[in-house]
Coordinates of C-alpha atoms in Angstrom, one line a residue:
X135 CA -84.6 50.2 -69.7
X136 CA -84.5 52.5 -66.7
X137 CA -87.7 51.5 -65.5
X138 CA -86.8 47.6 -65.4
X139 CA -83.5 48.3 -63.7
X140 CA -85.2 49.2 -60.5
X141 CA -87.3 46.4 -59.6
X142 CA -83.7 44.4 -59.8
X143 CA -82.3 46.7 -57.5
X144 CA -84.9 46.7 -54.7
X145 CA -84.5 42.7 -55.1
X146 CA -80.9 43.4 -54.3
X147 CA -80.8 45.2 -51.4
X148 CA -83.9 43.2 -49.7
X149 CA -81.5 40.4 -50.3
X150 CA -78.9 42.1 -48.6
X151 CA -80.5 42.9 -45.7
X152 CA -82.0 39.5 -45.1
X153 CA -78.8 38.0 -44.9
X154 CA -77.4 40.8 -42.7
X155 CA -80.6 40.5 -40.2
X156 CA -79.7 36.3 -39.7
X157 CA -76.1 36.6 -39.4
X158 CA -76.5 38.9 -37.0
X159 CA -79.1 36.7 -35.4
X160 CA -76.4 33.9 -35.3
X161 CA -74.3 35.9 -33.9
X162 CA -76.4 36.9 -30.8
X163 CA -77.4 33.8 -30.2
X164 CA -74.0 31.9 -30.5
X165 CA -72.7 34.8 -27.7
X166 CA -75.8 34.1 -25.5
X167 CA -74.6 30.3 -25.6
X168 CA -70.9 31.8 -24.1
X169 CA -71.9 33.6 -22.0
X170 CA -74.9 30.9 -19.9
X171 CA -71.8 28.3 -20.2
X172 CA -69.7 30.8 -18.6
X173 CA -72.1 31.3 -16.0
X174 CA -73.5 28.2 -15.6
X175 CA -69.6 27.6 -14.4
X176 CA -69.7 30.1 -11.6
X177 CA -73.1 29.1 -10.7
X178 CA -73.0 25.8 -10.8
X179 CA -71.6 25.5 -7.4
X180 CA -74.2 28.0 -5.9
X181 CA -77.1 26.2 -7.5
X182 CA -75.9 22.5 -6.4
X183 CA -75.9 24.0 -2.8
X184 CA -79.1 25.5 -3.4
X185 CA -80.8 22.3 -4.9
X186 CA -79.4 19.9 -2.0
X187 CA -81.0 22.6 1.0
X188 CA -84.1 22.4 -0.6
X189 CA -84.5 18.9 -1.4
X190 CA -83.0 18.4 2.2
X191 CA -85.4 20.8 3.9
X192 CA -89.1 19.7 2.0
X193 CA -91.7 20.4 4.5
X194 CA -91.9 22.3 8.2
X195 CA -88.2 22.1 9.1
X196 CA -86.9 24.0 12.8
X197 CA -84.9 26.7 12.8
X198 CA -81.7 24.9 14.0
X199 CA -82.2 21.8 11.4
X200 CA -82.2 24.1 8.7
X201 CA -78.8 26.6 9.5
X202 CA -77.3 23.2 10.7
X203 CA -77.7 21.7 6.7
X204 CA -76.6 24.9 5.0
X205 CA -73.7 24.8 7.4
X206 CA -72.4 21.0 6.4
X207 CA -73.5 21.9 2.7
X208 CA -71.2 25.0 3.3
X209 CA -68.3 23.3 4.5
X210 CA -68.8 20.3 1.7
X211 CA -68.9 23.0 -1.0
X212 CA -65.5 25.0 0.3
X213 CA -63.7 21.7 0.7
X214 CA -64.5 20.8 -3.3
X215 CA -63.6 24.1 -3.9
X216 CA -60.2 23.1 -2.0
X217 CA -59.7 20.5 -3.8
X218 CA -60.4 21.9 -7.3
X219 CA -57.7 24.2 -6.4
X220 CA -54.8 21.7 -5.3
X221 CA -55.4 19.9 -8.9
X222 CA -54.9 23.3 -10.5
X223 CA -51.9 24.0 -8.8
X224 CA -50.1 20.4 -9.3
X225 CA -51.0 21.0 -12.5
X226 CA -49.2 24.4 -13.1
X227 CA -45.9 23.0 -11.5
X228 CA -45.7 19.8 -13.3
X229 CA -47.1 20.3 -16.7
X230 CA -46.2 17.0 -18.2
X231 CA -48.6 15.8 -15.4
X232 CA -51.5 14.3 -16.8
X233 CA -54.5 12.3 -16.4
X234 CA -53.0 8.7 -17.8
X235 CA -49.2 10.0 -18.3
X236 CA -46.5 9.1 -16.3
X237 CA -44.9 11.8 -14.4
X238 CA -40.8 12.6 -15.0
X239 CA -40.0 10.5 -11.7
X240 CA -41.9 7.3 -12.7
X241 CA -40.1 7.3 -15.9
X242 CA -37.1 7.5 -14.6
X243 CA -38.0 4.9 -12.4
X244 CA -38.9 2.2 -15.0
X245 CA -37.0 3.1 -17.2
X246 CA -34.7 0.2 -18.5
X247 CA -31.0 -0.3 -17.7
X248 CA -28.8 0.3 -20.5
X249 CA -27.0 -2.2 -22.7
X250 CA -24.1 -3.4 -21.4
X251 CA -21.3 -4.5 -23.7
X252 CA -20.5 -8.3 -24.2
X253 CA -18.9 -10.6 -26.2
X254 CA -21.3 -13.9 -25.0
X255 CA -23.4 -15.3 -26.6
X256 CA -26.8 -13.4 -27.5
X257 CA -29.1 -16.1 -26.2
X258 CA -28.8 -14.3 -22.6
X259 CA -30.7 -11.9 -21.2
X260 CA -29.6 -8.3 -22.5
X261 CA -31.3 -7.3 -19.0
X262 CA -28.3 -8.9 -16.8
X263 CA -25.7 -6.3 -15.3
X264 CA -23.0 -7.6 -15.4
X265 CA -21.6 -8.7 -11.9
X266 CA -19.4 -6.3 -9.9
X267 CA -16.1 -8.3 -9.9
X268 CA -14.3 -9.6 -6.9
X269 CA -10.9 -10.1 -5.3
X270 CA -8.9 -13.4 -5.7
X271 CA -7.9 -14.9 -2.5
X272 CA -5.4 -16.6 -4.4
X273 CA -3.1 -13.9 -5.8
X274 CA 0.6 -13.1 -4.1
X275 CA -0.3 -10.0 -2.0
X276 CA 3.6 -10.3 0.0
X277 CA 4.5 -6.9 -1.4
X278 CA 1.3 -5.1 -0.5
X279 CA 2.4 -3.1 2.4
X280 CA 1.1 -5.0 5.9
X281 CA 1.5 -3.3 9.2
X282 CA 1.2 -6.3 10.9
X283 CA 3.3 -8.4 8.6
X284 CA 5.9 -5.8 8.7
X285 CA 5.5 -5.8 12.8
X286 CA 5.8 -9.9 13.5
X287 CA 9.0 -9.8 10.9
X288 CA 10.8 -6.9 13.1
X289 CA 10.4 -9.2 16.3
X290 CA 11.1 -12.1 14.6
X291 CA 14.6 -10.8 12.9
X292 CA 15.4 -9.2 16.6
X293 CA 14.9 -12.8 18.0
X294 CA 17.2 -14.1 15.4
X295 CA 19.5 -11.4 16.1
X296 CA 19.7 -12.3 19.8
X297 CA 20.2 -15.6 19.4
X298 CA 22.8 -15.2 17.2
X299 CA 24.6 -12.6 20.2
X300 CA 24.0 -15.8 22.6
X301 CA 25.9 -18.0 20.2
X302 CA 28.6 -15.9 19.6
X303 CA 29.2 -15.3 23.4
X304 CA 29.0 -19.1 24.1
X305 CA 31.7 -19.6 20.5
X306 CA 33.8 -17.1 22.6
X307 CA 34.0 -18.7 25.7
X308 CA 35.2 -22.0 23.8
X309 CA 39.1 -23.3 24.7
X310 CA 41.4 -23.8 22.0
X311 CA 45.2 -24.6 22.3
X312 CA 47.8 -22.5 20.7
X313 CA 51.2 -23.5 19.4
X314 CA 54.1 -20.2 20.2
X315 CA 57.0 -20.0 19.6
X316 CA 59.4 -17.8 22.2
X317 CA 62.0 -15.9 19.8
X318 CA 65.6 -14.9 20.2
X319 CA 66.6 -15.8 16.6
X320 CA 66.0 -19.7 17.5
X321 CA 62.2 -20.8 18.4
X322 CA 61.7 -22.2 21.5
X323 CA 57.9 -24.3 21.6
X324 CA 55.1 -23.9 23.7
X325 CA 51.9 -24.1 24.1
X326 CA 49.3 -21.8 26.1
X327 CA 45.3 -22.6 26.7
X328 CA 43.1 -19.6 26.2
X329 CA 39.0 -18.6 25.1
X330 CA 38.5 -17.5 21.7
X331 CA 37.1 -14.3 22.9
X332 CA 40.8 -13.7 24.7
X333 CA 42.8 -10.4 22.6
X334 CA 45.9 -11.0 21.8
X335 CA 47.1 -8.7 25.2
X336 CA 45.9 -11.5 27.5
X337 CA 47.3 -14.1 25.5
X338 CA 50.8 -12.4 26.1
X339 CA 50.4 -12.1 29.7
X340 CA 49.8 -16.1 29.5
X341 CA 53.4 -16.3 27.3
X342 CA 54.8 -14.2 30.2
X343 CA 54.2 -16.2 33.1
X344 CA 55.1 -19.2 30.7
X345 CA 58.7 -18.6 29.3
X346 CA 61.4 -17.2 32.5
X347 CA 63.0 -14.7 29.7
X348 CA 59.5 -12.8 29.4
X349 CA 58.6 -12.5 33.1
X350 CA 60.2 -9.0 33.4
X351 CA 58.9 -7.7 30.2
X352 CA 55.6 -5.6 30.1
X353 CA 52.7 -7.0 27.4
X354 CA 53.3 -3.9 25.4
X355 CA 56.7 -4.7 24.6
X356 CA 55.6 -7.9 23.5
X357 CA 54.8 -8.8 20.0
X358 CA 52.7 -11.4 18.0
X359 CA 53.5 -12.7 14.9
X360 CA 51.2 -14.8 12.6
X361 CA 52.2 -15.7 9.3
X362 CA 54.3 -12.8 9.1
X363 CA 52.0 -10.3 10.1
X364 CA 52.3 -8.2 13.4
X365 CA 48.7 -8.7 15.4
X366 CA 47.8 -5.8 17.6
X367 CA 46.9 -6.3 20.6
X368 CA 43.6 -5.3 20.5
X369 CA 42.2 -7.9 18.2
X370 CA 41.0 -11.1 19.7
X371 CA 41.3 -14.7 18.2
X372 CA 37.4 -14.8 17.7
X373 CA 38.3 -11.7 15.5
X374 CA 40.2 -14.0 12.8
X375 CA 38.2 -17.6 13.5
X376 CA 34.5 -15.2 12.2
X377 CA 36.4 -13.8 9.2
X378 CA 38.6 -16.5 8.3
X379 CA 41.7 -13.4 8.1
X380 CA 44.9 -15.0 6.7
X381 CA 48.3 -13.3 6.5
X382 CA 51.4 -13.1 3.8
X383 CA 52.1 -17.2 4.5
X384 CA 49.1 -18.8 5.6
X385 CA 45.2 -18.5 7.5
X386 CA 45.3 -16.7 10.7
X387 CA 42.1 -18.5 11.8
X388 CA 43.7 -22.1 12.2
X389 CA 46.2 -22.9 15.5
X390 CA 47.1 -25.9 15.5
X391 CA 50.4 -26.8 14.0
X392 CA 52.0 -28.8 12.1
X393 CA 56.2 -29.5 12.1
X394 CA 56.5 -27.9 8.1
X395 CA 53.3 -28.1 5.5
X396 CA 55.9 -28.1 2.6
X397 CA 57.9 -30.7 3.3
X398 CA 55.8 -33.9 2.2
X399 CA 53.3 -32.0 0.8
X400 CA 53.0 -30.2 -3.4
X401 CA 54.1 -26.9 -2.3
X402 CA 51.6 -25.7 -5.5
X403 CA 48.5 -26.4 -2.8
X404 CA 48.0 -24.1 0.1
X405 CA 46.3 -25.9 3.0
X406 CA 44.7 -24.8 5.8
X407 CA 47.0 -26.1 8.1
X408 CA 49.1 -23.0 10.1
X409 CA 52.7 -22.4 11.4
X410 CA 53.2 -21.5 14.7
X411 CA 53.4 -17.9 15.7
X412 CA 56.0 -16.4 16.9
X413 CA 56.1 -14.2 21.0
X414 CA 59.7 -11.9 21.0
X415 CA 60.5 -8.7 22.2
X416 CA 59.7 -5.2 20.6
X417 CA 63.4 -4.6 21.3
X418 CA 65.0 -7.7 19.7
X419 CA 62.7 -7.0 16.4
X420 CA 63.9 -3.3 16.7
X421 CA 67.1 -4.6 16.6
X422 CA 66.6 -7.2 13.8
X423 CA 64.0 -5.9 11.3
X424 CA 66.7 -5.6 8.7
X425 CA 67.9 -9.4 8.3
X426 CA 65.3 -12.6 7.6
X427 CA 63.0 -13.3 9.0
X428 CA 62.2 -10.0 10.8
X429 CA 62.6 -8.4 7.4
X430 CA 59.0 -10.1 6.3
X431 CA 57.3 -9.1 9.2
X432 CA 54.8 -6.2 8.7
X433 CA 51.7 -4.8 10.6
X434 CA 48.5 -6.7 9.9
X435 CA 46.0 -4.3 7.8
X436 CA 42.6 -5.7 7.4
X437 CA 42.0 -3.9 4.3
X438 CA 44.7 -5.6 2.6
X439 CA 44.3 -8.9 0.7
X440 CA 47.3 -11.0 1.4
X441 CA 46.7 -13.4 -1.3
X442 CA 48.3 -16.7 -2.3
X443 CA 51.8 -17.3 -0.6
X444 CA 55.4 -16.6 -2.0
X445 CA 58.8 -18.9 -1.7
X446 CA 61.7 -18.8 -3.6
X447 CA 63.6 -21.1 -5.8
X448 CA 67.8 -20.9 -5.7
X449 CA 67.9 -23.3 -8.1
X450 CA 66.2 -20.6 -10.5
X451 CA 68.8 -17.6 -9.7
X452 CA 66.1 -16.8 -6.5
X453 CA 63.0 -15.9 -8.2
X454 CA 59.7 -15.8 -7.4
X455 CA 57.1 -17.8 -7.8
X456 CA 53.4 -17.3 -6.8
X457 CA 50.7 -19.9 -6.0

């Protein structure tokens, strides 16, 4: 049994080594292949140089001919060799650049605009952007703030407010007649022609040169009375016509005069109609202020409201009744 084992055995091993001496064949061989393709790719450029100088110089070529070939073949070589080496380096900076794929830029370039919201109808265009929107020329824009708007209504309220100074000065210089009466304790009529834009001062100094009792009597110790109110003589007739000022009995602002408003008229209606002032001296009302009428009198305040006038009624145990 001993004796047939061996023959087996030297089978085995002869096997063995077989297969040992072909992959080891393979393996020199396939190593050979890497290493010609690695250089046949340092080579290759030498041996294209190489090939084009001596197919360009067949024959008896000069001296000159010949470096001048190499030298262009030179220069064409290095300027691949330039080339090859731009490629490389775009390459390394942009790696999603390649042959037959958009770069990053060009993408972004067409690519699509995005979806806008809209509530039309979906037979349009999802493409359209919708249009930027613009200003109505018909909406109210008076409370915007305008320089120039603001500027032209300055001047024009300063032109209104000068015109309105000339037509005051011109309602000043206006006449009117005014209906006195000089008092002693009886009235004694006249009548005096002044402006409206005369104070009461200057109408006095008319009433002096106008009644003989006054003429040795100074304006200040001369007093107005208007309805019952003391005027001082500062104020000017314009002063009460503008503000239509009345006093305890009646307007202040109206001059002419009537003989009584109450006799033939309802005493329960005020009219406009006025009684005539009275001119006396500051000595006589001094005198007098304690008895009717001088006991009415009082100094004109134009704070005060005067109201609706007063009379009173004997027949009713003299009470007082208001209108």
């Amino acid at each position: 049994m001993a004796g047939d084992r061996r023959p087996y055995a030297r089978d085995n091993d002869q096997r063995d080594s077989v297969k040992r001496r072909s992959e080891a064949r393979q393996q020199s061989a396939s190593g050979a292949e890497k290493g010609a393709t690695r250089r046949a790719k340092f080579v290759s450029n030498e041996e294209s140089v190489e090939n084009k100088l001596k197919l360009s110089t067949i024959g008896l070529v000069k001296l000159e001919e010949f470096q001048r070939i190499k030298g262009e073949l030179e220069e064409e070589r290095q300027r691949a060799a330039a080339n090859t080496l731009a490629r490389s380096a775009a390459k390394d900076s942009d790696p999603e650049a390649q042959p037959g794929k958009p770069t990053k830029k060009q993408r972004t370039k067409n690519k699509q605009p995005r979806a806008v919201l809209s509530f039309d109808d979906d037979s349009g265009d999802d493409n359209v952007v919708a249009n930027k929107p613009r200003k109505n020329p018909d909406v109210d824009t008076s409370f915007l703030p305008d320089a120039e708007r603001e500027a032209g209504e300055s001047q024009q309220r300063e032109a209104l407010r000068q015109q309105w100074l000339r037509d005051q000065e011109v309602l000043k210089q206006e006449s009117i007649e005014i209906t006195y009466s000089y008092w002693d304790g009886t009235g004694h009529r006249k009548q005096a022609t002044c402006q409206k834009g005369w104070t009461i001062a200057q109408f006095l100094n008319q009433c002096r040169s106008q009644v003989p009792e006054l003429r040795s009597c100074s304006v200040d110790n001369l007093v107005y009375i208007k309805e019952d109110v003391i005027i001082p003589h500062h104020y000017t007739f314009y002063d009460f016509i503008v503000n239509k000022a009345r006093g305890k009995s009646g307007p202040l602002f109206n001059f002419d005069v009537h003989d009584d408003v109450r006799l033939e008229n309802d005493i329960r209606v005020e009219k406009d109609d006025s009684h005539a002032g009275k001119v006396c001296e500051r000595a006589w009302y001094e005198r007098n202020k304690h008895i009717f009428p001088a006991n009415r009198w009082e100094a004109f305040d134009p704070e005060k409201t005067y109201g609706s006038y007063t009379i009173r009624d004997s027949k009713q145990g003299a009470s007082k009744r208001t209108w």
